[in-house]
Tab-separated table of C-alpha atoms and ligand atoms in Angstrom:
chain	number	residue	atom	x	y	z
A	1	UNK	CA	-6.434	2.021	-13.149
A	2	UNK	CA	-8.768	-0.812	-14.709
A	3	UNK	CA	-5.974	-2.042	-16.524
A	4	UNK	CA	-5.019	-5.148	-14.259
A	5	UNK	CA	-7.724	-6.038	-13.575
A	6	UNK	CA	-8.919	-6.899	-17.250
A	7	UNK	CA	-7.307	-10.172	-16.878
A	8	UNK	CA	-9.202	-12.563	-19.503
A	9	UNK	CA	-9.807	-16.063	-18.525
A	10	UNK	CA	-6.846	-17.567	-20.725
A	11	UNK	CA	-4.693	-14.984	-19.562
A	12	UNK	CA	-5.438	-16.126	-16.072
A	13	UNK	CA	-4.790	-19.543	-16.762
A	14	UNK	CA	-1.558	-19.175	-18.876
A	15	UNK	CA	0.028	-16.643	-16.080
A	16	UNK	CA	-1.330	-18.881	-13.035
A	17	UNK	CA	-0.686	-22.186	-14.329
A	18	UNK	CA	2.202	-21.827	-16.864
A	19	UNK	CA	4.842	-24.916	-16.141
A	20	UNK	CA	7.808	-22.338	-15.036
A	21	UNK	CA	5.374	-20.437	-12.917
A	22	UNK	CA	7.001	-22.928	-9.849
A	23	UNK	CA	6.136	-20.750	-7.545
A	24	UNK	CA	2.793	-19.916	-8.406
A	25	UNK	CA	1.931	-23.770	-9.177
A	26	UNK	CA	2.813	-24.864	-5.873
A	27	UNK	CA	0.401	-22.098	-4.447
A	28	UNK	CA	-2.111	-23.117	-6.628
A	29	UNK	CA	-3.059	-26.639	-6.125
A	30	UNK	CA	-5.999	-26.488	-8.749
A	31	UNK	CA	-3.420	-25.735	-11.839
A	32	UNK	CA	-2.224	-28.106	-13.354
A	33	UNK	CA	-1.696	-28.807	-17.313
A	34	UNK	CA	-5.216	-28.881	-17.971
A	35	UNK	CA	-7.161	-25.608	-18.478
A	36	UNK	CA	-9.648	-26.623	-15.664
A	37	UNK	CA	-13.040	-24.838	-15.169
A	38	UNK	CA	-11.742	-23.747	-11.411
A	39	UNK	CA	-9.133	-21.233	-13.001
A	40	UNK	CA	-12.155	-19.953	-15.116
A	41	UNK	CA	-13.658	-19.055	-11.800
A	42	UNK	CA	-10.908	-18.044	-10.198
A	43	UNK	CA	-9.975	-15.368	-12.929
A	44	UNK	CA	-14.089	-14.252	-12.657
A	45	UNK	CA	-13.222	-13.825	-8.901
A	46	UNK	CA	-10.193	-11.165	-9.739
A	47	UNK	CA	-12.318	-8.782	-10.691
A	48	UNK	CA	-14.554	-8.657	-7.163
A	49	UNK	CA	-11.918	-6.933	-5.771
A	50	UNK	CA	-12.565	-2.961	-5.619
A	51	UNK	CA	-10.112	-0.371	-5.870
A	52	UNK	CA	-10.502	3.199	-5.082
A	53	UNK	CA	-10.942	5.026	-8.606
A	54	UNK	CA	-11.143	8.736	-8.065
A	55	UNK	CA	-9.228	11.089	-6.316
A	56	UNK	CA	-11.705	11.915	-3.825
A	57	UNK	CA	-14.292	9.322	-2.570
A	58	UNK	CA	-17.634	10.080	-0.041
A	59	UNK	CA	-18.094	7.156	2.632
A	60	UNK	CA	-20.419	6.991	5.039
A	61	UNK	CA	-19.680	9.476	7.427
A	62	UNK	CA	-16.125	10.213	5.847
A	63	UNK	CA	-14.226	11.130	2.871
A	64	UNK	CA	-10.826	10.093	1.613
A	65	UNK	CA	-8.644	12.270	-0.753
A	66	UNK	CA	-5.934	10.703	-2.999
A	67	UNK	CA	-2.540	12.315	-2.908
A	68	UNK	CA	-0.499	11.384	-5.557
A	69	UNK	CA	3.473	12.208	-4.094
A	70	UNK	CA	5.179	11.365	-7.323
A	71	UNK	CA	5.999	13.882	-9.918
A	72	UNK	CA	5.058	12.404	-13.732
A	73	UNK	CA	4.248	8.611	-14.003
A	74	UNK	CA	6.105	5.858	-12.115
A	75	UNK	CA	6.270	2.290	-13.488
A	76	UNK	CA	7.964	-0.972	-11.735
A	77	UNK	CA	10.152	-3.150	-14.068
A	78	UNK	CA	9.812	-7.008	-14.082
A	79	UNK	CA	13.082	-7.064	-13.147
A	80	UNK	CA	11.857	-5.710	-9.504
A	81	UNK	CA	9.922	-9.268	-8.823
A	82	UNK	CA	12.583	-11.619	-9.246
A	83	UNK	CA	12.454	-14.676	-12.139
A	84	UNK	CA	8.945	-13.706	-13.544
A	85	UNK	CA	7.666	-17.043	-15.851
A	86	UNK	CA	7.554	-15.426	-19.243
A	87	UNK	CA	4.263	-16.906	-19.626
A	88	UNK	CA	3.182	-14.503	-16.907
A	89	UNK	CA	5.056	-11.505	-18.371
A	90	UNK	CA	3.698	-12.087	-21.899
A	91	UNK	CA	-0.030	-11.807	-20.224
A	92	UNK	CA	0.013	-9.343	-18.305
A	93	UNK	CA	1.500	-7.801	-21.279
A	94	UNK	CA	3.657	-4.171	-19.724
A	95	UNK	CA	7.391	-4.800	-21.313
A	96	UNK	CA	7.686	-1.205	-20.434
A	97	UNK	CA	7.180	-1.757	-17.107
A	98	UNK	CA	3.872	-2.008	-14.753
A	99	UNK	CA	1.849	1.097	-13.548
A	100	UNK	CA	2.507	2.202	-9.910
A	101	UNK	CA	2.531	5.253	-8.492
A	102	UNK	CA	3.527	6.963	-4.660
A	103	UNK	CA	0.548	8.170	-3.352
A	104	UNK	CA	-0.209	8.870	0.406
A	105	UNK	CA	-4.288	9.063	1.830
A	106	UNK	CA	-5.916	12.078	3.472
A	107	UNK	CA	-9.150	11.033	5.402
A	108	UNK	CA	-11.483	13.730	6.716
A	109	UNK	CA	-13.636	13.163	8.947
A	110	UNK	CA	-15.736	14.677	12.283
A	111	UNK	CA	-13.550	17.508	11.051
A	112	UNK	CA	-10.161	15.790	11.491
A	113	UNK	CA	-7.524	15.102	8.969
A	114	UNK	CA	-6.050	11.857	9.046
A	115	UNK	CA	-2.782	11.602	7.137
A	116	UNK	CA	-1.781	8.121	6.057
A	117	UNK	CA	1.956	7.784	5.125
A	118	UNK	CA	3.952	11.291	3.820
A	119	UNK	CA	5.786	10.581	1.175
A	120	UNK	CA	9.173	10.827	-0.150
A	121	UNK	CA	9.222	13.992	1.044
A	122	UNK	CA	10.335	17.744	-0.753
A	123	UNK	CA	14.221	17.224	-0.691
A	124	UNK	CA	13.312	14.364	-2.692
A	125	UNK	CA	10.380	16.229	-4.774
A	126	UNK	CA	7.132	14.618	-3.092
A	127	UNK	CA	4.404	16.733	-4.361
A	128	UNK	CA	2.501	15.537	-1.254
A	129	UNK	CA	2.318	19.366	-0.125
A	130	UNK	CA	0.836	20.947	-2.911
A	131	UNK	CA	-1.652	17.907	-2.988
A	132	UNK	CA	-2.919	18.912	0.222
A	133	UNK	CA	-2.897	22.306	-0.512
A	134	UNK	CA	-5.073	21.590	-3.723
A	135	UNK	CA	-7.679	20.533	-1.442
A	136	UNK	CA	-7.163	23.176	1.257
A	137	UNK	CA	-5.600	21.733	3.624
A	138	UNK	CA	-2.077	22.997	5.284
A	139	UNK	CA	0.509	21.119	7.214
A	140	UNK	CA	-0.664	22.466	10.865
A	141	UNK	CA	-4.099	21.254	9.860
A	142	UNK	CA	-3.247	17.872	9.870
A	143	UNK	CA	-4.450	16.203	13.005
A	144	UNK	CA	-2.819	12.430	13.100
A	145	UNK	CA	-1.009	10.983	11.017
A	146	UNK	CA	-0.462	7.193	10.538
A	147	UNK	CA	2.541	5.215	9.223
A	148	UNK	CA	2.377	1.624	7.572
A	149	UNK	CA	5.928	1.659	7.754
A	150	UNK	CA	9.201	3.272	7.565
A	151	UNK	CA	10.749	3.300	4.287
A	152	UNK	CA	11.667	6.662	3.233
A	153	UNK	CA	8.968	6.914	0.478
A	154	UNK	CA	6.872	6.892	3.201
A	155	UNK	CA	8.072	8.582	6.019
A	156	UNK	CA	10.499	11.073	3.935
A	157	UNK	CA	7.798	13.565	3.976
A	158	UNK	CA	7.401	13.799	7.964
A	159	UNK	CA	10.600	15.871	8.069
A	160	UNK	CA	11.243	19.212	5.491
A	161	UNK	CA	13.988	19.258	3.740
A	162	UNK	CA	16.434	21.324	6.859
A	163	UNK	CA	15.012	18.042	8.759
A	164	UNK	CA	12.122	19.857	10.858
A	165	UNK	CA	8.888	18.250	11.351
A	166	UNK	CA	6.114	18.798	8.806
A	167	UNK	CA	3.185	18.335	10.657
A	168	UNK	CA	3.990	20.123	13.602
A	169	UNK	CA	0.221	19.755	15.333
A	170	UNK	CA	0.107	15.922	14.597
A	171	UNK	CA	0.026	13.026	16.940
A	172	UNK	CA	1.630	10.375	14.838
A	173	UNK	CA	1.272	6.583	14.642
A	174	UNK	CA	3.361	3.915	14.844
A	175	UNK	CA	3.836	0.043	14.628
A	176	UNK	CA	5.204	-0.898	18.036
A	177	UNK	CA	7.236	-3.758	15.456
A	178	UNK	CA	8.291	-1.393	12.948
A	179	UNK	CA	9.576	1.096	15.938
A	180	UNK	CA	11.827	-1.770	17.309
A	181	UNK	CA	12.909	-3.418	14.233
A	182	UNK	CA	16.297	-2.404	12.627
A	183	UNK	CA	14.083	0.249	10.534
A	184	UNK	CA	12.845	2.029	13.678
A	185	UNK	CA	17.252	2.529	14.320
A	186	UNK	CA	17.716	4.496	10.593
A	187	UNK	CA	18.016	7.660	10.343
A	188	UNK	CA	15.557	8.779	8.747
A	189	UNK	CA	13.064	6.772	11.352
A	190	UNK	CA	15.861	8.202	14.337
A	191	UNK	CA	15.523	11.895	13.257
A	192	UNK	CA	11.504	11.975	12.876
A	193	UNK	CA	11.346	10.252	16.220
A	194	UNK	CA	13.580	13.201	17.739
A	195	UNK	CA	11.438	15.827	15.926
A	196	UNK	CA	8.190	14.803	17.075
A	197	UNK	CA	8.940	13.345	20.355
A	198	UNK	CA	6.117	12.622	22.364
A	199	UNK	CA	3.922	13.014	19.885
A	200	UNK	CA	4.633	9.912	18.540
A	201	UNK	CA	2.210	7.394	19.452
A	202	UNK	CA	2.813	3.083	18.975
A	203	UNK	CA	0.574	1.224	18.277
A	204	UNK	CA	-0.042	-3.177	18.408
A	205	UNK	CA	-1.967	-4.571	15.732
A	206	UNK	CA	-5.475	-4.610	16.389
A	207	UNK	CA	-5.489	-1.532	18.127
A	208	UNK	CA	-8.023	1.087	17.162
A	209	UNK	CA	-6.792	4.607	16.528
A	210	UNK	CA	-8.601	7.809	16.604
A	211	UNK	CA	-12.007	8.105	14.938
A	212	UNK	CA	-11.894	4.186	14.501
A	213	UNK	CA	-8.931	3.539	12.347
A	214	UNK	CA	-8.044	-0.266	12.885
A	215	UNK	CA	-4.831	-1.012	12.652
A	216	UNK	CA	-3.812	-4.706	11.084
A	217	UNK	CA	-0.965	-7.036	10.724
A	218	UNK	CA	0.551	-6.927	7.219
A	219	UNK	CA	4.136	-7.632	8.412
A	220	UNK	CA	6.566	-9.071	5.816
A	221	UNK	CA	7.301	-6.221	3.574
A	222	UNK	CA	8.231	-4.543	6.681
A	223	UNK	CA	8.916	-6.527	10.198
A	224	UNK	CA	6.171	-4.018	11.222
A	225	UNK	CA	4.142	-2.937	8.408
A	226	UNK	CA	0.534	-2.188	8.806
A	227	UNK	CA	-2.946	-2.237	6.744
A	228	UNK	CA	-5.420	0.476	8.235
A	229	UNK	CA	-9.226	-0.067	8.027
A	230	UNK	CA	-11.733	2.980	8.759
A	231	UNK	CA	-14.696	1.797	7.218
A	232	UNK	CA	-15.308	0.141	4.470
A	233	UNK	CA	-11.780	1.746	3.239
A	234	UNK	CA	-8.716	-0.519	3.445
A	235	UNK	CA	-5.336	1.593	3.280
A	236	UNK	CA	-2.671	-1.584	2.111
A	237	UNK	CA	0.470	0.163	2.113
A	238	UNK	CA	3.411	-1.348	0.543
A	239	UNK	CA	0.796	-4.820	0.219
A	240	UNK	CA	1.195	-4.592	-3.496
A	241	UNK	CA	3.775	-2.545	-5.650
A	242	UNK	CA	2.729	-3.197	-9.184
A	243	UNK	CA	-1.060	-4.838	-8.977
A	244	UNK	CA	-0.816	-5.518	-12.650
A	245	UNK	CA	1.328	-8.873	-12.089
A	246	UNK	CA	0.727	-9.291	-7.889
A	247	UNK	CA	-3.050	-9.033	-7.651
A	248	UNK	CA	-2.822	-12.376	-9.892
A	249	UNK	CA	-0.002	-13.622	-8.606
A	250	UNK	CA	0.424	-12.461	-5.177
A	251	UNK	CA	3.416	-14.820	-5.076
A	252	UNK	CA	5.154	-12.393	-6.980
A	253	UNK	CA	7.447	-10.437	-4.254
A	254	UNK	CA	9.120	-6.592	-5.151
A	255	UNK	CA	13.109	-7.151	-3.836
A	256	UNK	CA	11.604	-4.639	-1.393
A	257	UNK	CA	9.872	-7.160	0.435
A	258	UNK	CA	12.076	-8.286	3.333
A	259	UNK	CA	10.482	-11.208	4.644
A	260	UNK	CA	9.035	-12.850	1.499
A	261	UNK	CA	7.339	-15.658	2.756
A	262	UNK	CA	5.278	-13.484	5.386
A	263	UNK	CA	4.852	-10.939	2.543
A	264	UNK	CA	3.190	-13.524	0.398
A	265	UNK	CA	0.996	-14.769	3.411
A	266	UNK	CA	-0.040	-11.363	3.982
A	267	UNK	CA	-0.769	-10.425	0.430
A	268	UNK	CA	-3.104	-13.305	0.574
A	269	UNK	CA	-4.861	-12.605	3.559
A	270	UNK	CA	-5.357	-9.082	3.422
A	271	UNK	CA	-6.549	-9.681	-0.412
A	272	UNK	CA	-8.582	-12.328	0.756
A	273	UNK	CA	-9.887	-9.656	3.843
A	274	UNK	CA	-10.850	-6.994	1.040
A	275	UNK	CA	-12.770	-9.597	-1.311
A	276	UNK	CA	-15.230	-11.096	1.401
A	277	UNK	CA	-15.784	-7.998	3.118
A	278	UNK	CA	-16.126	-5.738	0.219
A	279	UNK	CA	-13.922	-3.273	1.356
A	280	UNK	CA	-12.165	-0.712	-1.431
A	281	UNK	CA	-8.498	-1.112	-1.267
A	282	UNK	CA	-6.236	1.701	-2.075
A	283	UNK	CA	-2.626	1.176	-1.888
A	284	UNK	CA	0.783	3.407	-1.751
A	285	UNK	CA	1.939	2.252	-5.332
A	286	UNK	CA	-1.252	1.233	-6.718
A	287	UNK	CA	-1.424	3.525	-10.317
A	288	UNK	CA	-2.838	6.765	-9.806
B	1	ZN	ZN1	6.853	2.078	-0.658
């Protein structure tokens, strides 16, 4: 988990600043040949950010449980970001690929369970079931659930694997975006929208939730994809899919991203969010 962000100062410089990083250089108006005292500080400014690092975490007045979906460990290639500088792949220094995982967030709270995301789901062997049973909880215990967007490791695990719903005492949440994009017309997206009817809920960004989950624009991975705040928790979704190279270089887009220039924008906002307001970020592929 502490791995990326362990970034020394030179390796900071050499990935931000290295001459075939084009992308990154023209993001970065302080690089330049020059190892300049600014990247110093930028690189010391990397590690403010905090990251859930437990599987279950007491806030004030809540608690949030980490569900790790995947079976075994899951790792992201280089190849998955496009032209990576070799500079930047030689410092962040994972040829074997970069630690992710799929993980999913239970919060409890005022004796609620708030689901965020479900996984692949079991026909494709999401484990996010016996997660929740190690911690006690069933499927019909699950109050709301809320979706950052619809790609199937994410909503797979609404439906079983006959295509029934899950959660089957759940009001579920969705982007009003993501709903009318070409995503909300799939059919995965089709069938769990048949299956829980009107229990489905949309929501516009901005919008609070029950028990005080914000919802917030992250669009760009998604047309509708959504960061949830309860707290001083920030849920990021799909905001990051290997943190080793993109909490650096948030240029860096997965191909997954579908609107890359309003994934990159929202990378650095949402970062940017987490850092001044101290929030602890946990993330759908961040490593477990
Ligand atoms: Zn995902």
């Amino acid at each position: 988990m502490n791995n990326f962000l362990l970034f020394s100062c030179a390796a900071l410089i050499a990935a931000g600043c290295g001459n075939n990083a084009k992308n990154s250089a023209q993001n970065n108006p302080q690089c330049d040949n020059q190892v300049s005292a600014q990247c110093c500080d930028k690189s010391a400014q990397q590690s403010d950010y905090k990251f859930l690092d437990s599987k279950e975490k007491a806030f004030d007045g809540f608690t949030v449980y980490w569900l790790k979906d995947n079976n075994g460990d899951h790792k992201f290639p280089f190849d998955l970001f496009g032209n990576v500088a070799d500079d930047v792949k030689k410092e962040v220094n994972m040829p074997d690929g970069m630690p992710s995982s799929i993980s999913a967030y239970l919060i409890k709270v005022n004796g609620k369970n708030i689901l965020f995301d479900s996984g692949l789901g079991q026909k494709a062997n999401g484990q996010l079931l016996d997660e929740l049973s190690k911690i006690g909880v069933t499927p019909e215990q699950i109050d709301y659930v809320c979706i950052t967007h619809f790609h199937g490791d994410h909503i797979g695990g609404m439906l079983t694997a006959e295509g029934k719903k899950v959660f089957v005492n759940a009001e579920v949440y969705v982007s009003r975006l993501e709903k009318e994009s070409d995503l909300g017309k799939q059919d995965l997206a089709v069938q769990m929208f048949e299956q829980y009817g009107d229990k489905i809920h949309v929501f516009n960004f901005g919008d609070k939730l029950p028990e005080d989950v914000l919802a917030i624009d992250a669009v760009g991975h998604t047309p509708g994809h959504t960061v949830f705040q309860k707290g001083n928790l920030l849920i990021i979704g799909d905001l990051m899919h290997a943190a080793a190279l993109q909490l650096p270089h948030p240029e860096y887009c997965a191909n997954f991203d579908g609107d890359k220039e309003k994934a990159i924008a929202s990378r650095k906002r949402i970062l940017e969010l987490a850092k001044s307001n101290n929030l602890i970020i946990c993330g759908m592929h961040l490593p477990y």
